PDB file of C-alpha atoms in Angstrom:
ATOM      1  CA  UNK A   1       5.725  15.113 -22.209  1.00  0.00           C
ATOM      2  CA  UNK A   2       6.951  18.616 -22.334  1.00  0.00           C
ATOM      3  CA  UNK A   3       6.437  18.619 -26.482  1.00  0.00           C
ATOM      4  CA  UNK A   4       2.927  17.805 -25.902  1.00  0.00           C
ATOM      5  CA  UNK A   5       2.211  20.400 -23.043  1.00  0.00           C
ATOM      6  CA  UNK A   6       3.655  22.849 -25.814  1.00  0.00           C
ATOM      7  CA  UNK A   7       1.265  21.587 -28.703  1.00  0.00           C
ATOM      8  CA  UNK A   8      -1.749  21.875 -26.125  1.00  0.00           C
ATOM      9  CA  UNK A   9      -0.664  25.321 -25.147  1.00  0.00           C
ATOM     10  CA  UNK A  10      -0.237  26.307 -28.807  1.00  0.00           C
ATOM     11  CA  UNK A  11      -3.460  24.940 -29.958  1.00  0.00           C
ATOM     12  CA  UNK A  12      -5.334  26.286 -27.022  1.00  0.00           C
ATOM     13  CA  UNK A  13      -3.714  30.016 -28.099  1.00  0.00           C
ATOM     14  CA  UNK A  14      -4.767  29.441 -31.095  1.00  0.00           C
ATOM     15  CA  UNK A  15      -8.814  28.225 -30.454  1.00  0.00           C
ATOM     16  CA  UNK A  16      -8.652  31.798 -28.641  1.00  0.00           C
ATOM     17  CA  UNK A  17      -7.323  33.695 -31.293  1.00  0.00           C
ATOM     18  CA  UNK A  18     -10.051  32.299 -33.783  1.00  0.00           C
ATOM     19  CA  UNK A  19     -12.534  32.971 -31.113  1.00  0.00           C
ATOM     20  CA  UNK A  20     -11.483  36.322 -30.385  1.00  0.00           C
ATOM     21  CA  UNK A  21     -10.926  36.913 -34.143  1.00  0.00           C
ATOM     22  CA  UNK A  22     -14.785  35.769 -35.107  1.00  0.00           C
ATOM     23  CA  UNK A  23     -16.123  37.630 -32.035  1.00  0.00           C
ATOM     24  CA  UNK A  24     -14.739  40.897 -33.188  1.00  0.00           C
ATOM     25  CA  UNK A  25     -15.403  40.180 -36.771  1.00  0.00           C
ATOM     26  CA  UNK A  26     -19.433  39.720 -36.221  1.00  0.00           C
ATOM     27  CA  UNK A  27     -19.014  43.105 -34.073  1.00  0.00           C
ATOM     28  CA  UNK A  28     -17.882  44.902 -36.431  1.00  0.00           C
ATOM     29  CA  UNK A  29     -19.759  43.671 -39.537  1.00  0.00           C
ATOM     30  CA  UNK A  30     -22.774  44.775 -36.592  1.00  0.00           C
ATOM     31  CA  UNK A  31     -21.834  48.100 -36.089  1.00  0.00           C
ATOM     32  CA  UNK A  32     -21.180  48.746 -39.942  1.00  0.00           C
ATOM     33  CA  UNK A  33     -24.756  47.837 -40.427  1.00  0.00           C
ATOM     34  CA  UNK A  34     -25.903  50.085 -37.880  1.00  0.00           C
ATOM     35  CA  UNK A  35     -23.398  52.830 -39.256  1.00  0.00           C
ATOM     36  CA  UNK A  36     -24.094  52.411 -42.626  1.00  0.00           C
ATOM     37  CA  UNK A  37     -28.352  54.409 -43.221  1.00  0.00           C
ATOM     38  CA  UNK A  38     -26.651  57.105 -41.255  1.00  0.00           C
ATOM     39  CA  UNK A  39     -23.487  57.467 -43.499  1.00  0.00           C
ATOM     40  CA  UNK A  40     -25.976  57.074 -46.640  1.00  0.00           C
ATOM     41  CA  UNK A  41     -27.651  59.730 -44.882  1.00  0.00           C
ATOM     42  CA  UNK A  42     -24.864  61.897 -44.387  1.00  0.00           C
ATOM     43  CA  UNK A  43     -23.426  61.556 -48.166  1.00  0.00           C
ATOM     44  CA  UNK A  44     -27.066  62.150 -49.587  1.00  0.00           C
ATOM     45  CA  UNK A  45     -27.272  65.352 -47.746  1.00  0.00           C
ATOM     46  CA  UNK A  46     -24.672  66.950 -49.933  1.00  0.00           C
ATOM     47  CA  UNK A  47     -26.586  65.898 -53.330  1.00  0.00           C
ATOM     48  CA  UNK A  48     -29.094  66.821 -55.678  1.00  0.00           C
ATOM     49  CA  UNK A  49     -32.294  65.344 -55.229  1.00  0.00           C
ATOM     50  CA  UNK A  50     -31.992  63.153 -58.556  1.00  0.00           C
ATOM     51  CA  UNK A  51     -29.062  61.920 -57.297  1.00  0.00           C
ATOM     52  CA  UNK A  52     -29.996  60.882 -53.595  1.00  0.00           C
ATOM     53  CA  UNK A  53     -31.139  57.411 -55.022  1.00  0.00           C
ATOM     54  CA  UNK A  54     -28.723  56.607 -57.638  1.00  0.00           C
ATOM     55  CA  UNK A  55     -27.265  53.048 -58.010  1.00  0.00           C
ATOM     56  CA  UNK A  56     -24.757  52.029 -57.511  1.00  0.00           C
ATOM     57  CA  UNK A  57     -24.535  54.460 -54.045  1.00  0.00           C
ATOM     58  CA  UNK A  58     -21.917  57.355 -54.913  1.00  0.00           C
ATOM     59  CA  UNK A  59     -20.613  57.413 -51.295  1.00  0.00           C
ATOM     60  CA  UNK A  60     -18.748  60.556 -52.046  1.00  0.00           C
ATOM     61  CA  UNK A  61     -20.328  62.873 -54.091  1.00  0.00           C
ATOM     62  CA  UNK A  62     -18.164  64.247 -56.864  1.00  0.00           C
ATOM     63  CA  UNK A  63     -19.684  67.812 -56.865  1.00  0.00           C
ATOM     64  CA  UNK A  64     -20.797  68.027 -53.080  1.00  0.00           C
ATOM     65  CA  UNK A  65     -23.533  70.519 -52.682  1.00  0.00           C
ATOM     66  CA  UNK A  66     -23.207  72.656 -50.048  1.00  0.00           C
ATOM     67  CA  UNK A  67     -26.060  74.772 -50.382  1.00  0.00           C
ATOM     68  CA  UNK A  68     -27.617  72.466 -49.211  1.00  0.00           C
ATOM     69  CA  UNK A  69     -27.244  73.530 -45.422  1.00  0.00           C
ATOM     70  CA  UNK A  70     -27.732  76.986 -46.606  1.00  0.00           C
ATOM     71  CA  UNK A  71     -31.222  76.190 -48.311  1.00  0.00           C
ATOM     72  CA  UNK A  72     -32.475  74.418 -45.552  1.00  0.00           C
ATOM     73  CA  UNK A  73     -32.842  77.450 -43.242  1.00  0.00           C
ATOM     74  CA  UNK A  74     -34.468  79.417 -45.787  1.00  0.00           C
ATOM     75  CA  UNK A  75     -36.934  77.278 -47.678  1.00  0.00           C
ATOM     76  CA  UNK A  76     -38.671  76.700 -44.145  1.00  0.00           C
ATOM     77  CA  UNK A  77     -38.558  78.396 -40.909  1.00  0.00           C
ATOM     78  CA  UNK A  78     -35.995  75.604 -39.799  1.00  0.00           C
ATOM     79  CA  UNK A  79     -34.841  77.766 -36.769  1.00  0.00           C
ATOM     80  CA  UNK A  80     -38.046  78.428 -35.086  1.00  0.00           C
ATOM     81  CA  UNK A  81     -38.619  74.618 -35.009  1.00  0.00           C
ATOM     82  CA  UNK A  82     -35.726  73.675 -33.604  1.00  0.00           C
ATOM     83  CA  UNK A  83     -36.011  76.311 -30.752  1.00  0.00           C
ATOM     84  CA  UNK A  84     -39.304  74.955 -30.134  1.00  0.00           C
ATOM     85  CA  UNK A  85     -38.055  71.195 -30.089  1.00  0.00           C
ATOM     86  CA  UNK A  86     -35.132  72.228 -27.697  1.00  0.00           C
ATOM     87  CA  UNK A  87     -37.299  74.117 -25.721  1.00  0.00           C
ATOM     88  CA  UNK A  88     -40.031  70.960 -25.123  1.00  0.00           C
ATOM     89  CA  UNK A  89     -36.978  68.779 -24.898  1.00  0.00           C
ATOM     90  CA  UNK A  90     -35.335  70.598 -22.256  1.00  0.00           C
ATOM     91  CA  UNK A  91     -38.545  71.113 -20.261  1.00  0.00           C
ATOM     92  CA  UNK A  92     -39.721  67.833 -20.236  1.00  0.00           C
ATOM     93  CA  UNK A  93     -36.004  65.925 -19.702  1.00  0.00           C
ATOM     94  CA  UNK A  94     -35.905  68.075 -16.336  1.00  0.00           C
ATOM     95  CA  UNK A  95     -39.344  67.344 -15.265  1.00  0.00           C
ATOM     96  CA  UNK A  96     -38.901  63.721 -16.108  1.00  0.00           C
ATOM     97  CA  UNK A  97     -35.713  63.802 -14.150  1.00  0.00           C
ATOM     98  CA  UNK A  98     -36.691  65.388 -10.676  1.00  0.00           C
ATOM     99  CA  UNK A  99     -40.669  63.741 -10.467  1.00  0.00           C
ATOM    100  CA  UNK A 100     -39.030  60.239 -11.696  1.00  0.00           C
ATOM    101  CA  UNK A 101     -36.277  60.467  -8.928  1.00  0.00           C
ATOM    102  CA  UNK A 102     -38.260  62.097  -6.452  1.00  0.00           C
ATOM    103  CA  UNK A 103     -41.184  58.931  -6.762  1.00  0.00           C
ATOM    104  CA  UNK A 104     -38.119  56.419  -7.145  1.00  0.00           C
ATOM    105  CA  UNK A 105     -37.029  57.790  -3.586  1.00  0.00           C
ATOM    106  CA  UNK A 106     -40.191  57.043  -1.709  1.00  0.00           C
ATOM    107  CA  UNK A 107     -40.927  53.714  -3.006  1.00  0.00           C
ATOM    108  CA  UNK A 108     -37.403  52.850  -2.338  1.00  0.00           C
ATOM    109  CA  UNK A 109     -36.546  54.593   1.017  1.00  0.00           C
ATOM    110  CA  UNK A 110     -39.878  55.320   2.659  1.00  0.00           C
ATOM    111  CA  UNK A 111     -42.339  52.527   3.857  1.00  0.00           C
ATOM    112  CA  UNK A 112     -46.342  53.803   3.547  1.00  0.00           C
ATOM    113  CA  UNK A 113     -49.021  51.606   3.713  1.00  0.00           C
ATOM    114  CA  UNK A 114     -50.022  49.999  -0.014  1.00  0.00           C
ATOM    115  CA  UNK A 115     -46.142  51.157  -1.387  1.00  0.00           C
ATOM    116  CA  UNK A 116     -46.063  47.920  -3.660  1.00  0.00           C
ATOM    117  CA  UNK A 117     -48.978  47.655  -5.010  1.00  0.00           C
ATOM    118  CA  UNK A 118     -48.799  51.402  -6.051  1.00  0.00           C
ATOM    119  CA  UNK A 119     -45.616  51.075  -7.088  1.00  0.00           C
ATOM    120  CA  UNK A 120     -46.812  47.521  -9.583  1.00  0.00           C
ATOM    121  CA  UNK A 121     -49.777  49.849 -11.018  1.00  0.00           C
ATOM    122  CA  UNK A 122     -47.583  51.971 -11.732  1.00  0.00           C
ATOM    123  CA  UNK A 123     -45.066  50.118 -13.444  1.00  0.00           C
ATOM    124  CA  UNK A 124     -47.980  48.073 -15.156  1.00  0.00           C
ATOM    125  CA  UNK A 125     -48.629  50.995 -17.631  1.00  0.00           C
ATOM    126  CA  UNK A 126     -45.706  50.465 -19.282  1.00  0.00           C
ATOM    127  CA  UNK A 127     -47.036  47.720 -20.970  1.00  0.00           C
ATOM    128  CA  UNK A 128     -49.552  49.800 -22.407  1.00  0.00           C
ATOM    129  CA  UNK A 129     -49.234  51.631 -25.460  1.00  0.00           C
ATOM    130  CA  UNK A 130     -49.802  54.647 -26.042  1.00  0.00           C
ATOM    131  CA  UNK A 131     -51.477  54.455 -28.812  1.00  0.00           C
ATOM    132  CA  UNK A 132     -54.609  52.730 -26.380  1.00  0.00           C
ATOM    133  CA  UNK A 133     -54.977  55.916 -24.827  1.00  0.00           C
ATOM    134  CA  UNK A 134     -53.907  59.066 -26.731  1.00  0.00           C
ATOM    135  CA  UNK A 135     -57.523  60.079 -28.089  1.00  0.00           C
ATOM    136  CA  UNK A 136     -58.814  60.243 -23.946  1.00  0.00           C
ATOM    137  CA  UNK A 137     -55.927  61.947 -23.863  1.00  0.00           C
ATOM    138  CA  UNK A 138     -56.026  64.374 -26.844  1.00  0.00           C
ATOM    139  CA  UNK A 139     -60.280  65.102 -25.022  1.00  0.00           C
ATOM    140  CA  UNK A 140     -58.660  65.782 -22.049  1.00  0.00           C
ATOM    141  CA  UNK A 141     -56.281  68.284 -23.377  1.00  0.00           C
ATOM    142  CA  UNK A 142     -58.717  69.848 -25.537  1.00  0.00           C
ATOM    143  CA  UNK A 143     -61.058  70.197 -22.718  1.00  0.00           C
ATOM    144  CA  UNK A 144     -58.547  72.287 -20.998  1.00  0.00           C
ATOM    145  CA  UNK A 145     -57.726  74.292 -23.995  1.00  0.00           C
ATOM    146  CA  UNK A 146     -54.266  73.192 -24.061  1.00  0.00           C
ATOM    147  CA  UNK A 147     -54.452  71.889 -27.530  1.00  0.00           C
ATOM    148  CA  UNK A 148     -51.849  74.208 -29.882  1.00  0.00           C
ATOM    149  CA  UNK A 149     -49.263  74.913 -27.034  1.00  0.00           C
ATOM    150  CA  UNK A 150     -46.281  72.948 -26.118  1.00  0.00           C
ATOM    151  CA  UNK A 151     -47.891  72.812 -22.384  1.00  0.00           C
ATOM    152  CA  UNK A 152     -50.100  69.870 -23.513  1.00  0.00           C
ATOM    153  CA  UNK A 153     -46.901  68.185 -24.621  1.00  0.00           C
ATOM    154  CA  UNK A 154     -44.865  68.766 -21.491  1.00  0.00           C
ATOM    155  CA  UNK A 155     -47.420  67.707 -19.323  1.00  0.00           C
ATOM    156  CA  UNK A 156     -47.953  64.735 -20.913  1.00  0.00           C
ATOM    157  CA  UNK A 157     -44.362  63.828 -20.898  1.00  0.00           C
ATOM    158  CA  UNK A 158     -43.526  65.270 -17.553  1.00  0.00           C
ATOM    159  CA  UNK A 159     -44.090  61.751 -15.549  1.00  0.00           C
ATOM    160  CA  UNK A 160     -42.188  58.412 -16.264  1.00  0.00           C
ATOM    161  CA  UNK A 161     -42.982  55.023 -15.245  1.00  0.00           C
ATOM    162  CA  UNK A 162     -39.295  53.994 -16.868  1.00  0.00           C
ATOM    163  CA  UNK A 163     -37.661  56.282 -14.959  1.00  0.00           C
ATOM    164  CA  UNK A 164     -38.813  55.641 -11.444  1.00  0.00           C
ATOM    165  CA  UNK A 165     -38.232  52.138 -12.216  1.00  0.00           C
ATOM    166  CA  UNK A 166     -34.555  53.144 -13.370  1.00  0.00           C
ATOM    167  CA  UNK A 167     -34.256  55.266 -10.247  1.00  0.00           C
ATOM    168  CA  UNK A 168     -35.990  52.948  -8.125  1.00  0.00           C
ATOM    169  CA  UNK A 169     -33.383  50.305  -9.001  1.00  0.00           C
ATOM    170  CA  UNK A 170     -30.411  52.381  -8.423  1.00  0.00           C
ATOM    171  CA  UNK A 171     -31.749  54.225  -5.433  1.00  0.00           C
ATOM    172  CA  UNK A 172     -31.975  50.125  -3.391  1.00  0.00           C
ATOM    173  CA  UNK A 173     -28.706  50.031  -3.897  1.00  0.00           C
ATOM    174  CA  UNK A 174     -27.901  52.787  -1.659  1.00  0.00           C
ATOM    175  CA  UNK A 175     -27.340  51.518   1.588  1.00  0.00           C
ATOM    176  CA  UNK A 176     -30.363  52.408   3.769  1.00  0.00           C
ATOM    177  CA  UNK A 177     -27.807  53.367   7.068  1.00  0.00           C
ATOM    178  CA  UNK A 178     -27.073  56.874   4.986  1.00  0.00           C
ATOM    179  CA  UNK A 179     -30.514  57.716   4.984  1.00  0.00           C
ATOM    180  CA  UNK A 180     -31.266  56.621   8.640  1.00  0.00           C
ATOM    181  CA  UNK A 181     -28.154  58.932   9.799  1.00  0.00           C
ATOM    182  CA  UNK A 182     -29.321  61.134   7.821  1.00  0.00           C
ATOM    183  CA  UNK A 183     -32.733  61.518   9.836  1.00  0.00           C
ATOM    184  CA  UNK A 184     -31.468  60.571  13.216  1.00  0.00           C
ATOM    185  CA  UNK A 185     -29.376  64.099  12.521  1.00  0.00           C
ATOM    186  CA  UNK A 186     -32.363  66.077  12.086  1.00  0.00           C
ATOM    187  CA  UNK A 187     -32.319  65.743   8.002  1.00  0.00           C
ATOM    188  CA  UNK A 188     -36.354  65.509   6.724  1.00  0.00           C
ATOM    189  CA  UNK A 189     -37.033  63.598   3.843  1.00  0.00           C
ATOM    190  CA  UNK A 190     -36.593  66.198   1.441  1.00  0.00           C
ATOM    191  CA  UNK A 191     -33.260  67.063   2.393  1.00  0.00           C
ATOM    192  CA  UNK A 192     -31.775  63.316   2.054  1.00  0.00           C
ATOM    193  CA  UNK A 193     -33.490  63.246  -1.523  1.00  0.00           C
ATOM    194  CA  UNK A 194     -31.730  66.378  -2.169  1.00  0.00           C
ATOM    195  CA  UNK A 195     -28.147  66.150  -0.353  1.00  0.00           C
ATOM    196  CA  UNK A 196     -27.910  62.448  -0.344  1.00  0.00           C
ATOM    197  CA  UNK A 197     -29.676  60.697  -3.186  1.00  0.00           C
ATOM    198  CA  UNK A 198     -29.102  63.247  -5.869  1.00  0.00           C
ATOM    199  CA  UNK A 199     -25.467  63.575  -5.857  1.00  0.00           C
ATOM    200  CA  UNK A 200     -25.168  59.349  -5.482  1.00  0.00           C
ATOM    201  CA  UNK A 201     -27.197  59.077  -8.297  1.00  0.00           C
ATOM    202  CA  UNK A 202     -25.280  60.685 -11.090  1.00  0.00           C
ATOM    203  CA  UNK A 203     -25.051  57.612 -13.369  1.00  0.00           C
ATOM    204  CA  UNK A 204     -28.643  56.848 -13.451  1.00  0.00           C
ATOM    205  CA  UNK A 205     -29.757  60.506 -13.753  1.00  0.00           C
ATOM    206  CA  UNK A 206     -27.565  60.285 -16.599  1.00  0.00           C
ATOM    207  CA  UNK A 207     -28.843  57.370 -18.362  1.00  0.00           C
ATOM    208  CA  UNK A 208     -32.478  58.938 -17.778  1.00  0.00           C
ATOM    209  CA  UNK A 209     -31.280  62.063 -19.321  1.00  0.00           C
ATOM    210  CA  UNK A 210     -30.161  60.331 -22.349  1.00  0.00           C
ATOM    211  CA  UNK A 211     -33.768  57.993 -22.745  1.00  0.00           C
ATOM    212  CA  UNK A 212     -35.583  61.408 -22.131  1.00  0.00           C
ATOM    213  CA  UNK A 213     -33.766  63.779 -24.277  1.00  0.00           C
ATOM    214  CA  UNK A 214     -33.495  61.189 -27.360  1.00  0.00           C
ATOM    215  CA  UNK A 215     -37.035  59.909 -27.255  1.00  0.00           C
ATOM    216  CA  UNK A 216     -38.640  63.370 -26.349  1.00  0.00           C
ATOM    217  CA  UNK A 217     -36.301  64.913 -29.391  1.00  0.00           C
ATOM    218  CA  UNK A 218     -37.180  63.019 -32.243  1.00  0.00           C
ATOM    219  CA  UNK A 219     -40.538  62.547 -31.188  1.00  0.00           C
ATOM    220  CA  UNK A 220     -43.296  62.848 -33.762  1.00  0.00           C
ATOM    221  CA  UNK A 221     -46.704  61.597 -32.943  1.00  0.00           C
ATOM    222  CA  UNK A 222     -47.655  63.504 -29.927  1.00  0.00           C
ATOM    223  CA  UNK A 223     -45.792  66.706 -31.749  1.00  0.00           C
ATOM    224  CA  UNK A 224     -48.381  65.573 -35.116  1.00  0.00           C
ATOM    225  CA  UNK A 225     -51.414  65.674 -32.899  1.00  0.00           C
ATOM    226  CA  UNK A 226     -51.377  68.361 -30.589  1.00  0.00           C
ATOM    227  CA  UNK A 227     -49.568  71.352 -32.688  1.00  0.00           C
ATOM    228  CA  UNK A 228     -50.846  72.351 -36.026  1.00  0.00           C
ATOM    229  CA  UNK A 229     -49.239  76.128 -35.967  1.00  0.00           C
ATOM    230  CA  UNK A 230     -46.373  76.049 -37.630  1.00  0.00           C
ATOM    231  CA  UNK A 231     -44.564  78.606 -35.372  1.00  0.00           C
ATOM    232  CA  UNK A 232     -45.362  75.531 -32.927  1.00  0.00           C
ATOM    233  CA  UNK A 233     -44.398  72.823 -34.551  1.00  0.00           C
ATOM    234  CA  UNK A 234     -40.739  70.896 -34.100  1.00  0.00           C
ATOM    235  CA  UNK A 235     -37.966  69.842 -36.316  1.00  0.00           C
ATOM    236  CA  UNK A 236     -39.427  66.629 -36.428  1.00  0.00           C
ATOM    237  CA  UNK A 237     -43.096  67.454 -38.044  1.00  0.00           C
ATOM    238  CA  UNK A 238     -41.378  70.434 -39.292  1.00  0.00           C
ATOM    239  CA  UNK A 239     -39.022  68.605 -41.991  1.00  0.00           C
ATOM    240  CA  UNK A 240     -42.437  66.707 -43.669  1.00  0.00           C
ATOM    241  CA  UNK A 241     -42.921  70.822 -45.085  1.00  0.00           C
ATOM    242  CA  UNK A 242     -39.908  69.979 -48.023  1.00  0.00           C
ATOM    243  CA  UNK A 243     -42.686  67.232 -48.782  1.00  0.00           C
ATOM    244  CA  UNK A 244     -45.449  68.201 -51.100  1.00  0.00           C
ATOM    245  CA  UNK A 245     -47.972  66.946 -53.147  1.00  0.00           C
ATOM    246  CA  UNK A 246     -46.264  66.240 -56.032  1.00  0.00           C
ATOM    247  CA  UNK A 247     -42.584  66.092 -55.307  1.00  0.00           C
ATOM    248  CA  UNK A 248     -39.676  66.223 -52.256  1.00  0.00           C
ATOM    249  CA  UNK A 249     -36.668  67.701 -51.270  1.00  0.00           C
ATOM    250  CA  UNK A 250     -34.811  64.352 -50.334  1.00  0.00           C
ATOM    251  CA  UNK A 251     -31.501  66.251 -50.509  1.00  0.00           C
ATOM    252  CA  UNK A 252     -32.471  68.945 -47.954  1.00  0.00           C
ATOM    253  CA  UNK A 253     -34.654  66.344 -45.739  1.00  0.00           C
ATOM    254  CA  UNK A 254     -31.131  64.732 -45.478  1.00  0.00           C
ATOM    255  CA  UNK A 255     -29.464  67.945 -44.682  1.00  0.00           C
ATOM    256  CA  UNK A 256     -32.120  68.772 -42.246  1.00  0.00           C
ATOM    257  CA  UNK A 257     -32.161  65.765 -40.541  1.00  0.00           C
ATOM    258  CA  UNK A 258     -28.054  65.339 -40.230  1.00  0.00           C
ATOM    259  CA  UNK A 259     -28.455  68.948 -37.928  1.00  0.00           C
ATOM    260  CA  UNK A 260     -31.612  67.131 -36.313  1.00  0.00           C
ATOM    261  CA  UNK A 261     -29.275  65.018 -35.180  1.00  0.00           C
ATOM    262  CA  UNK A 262     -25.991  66.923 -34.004  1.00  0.00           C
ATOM    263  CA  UNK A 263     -27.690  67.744 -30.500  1.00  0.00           C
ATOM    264  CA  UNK A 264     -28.557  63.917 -29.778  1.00  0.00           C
ATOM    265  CA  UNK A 265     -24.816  62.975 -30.367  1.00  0.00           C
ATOM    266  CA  UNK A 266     -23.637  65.915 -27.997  1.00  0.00           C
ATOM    267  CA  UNK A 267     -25.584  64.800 -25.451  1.00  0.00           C
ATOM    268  CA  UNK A 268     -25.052  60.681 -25.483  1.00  0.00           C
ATOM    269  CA  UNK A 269     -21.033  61.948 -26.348  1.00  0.00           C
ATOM    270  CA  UNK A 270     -21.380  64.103 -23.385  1.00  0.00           C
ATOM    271  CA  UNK A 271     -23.001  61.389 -20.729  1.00  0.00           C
ATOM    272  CA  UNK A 272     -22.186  58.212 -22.355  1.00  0.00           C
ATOM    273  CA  UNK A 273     -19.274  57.340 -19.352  1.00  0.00           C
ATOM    274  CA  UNK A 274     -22.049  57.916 -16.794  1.00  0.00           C
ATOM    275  CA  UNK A 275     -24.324  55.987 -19.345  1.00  0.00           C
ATOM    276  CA  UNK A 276     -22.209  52.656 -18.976  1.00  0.00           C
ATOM    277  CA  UNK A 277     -21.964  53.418 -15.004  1.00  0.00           C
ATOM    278  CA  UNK A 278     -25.878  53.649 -14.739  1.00  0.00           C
ATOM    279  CA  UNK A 279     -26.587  50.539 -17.091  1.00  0.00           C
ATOM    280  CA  UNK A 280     -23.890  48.632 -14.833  1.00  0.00           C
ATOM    281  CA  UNK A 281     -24.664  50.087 -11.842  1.00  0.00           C
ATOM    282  CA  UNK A 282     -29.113  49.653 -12.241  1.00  0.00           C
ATOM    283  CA  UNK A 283     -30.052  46.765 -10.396  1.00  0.00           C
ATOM    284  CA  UNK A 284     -27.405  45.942  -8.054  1.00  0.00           C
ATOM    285  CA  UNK A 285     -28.027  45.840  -4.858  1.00  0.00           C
ATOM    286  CA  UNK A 286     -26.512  46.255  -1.469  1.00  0.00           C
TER     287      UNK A 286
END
């Protein structure tokens, strides 16, 4: 009896450990895929161009060229655009975050006649695409004579259906007694959002930082459409220039595009605890 209680508790250790074992196996061979274009990336961005798509891959370049990173800053005005892409990204990740969590608060914690159906349309326009809408759009930003400034792109970024939803998610599972105490002690609405929502919120204001500041940064479309200056233009429209009609700079695209994407890792790096938090924490209520 007690042999067989052994073999059972050896085989049943073992069915784990091949479990576990093929679990973390398909993980990993996951996250090398996902790994790997950037690493190409990275190794192509110290080569020559005729060597960028040599086979089979030299992972690590023999003669590394460094110059590279120097030439990139001098064969275009590589600076400038990535001022002007921090600058829009900056703008537009703080105006996403306070009108996003300021909506999120009054459809969760206020009650006004016609809140749900306001707050469906709203939601509803997520499932559009953009792509439906952006020549209205582009009319109604020419008609204002915003086209050629980064104003036409902040507005058009500044409001979020996503991120009320996000917020609205998090913000029900407040308890609604803090907010009630809140007013029965003389607090107006303005100064719960501010003193009580705000600092409970970190995790989700997080996670909305991250969506904003990634998809804002390597945005190209609405960047394409509405600045054709190149003391405008971001890194994003702004590496196509080692492009031309007969011929490209793939080493120095690489280049360009591995310090395009140094400020994206510092910020997910930076926020990715309160990342997890907000992705746990969205949704859960009372």
């Amino acid at each position: 009896m007690a042999t067989a209680v052994i073999k059972d508790h050896a085989s049943q250790k073992r069915r784990n450990f091949i479990s576990k074992f093929l679990i973390y196996f398909f993980l990993i061979v996951i996250t090398a895929c996902m790994l790997l274009p950037f690493l190409w990336m990275l190794s192509s961005s110290f080569k020559l161009n005729k060597d960028v798509f040599g086979f089979p891959i030299q992972w690590i370049p023999k003669n590394p060229r460094w110059q590279n990173y120097v030439d990139i800053w001098t064969q275009i005005p590589l600076l400038t655009f990535v001022k002007n892409t921090v600058k829009i990204t900056v703008v537009v990740t703080l105006l996403q975050l306070f009108t996003s969590s300021f909506a999120a608060y009054a459809f969760a914690k206020m009650q006004f006649k016609g809140k749900n159906v306001l707050f469906l349309g709203y939601i509803a326009t997520i499932a559009v695409p953009w792509q439906a809408y952006m020549v209205p759009q582009f009319m109604m930003m020419s008609s204002w004579h915003l086209n050629n400034t980064h104003l036409a792109i902040m507005c058009l970024q500044a409001f979020s259906a996503f991120g009320v939803f996000l917020m609205k998610q998090f913000y029900e599972g407040v308890p609604s007694e803090l907010c009630e105490a809140a007013r029965i002690d003389g607090l107006s609405e303005y100064g719960i959002w501010w003193h009580i929502m705000l600092p409970l919120s970190l995790p989700a204001l997080s996670t909305l930082t991250i969506f904003t500041f990634v998809n804002t940064w390597n945005d190209f479309l609405g960047p394409l459409i509405y600045l054709t200056k190149t003391e405008l233009k971001t890194i994003q429209i702004g590496l196509r220039m080692f492009i031309t009609q007969y011929s490209a700079e793939y080493g120095l695209i690489m280049a360009a595009s591995v310090v395009a994407l140094i400020p994206v890792l510092i910020v997910f790096l930076s926020l990715q605890k309160y990342f997890v938090q907000g992705v746990a924490s969205t949704g859960i209520k009372g």
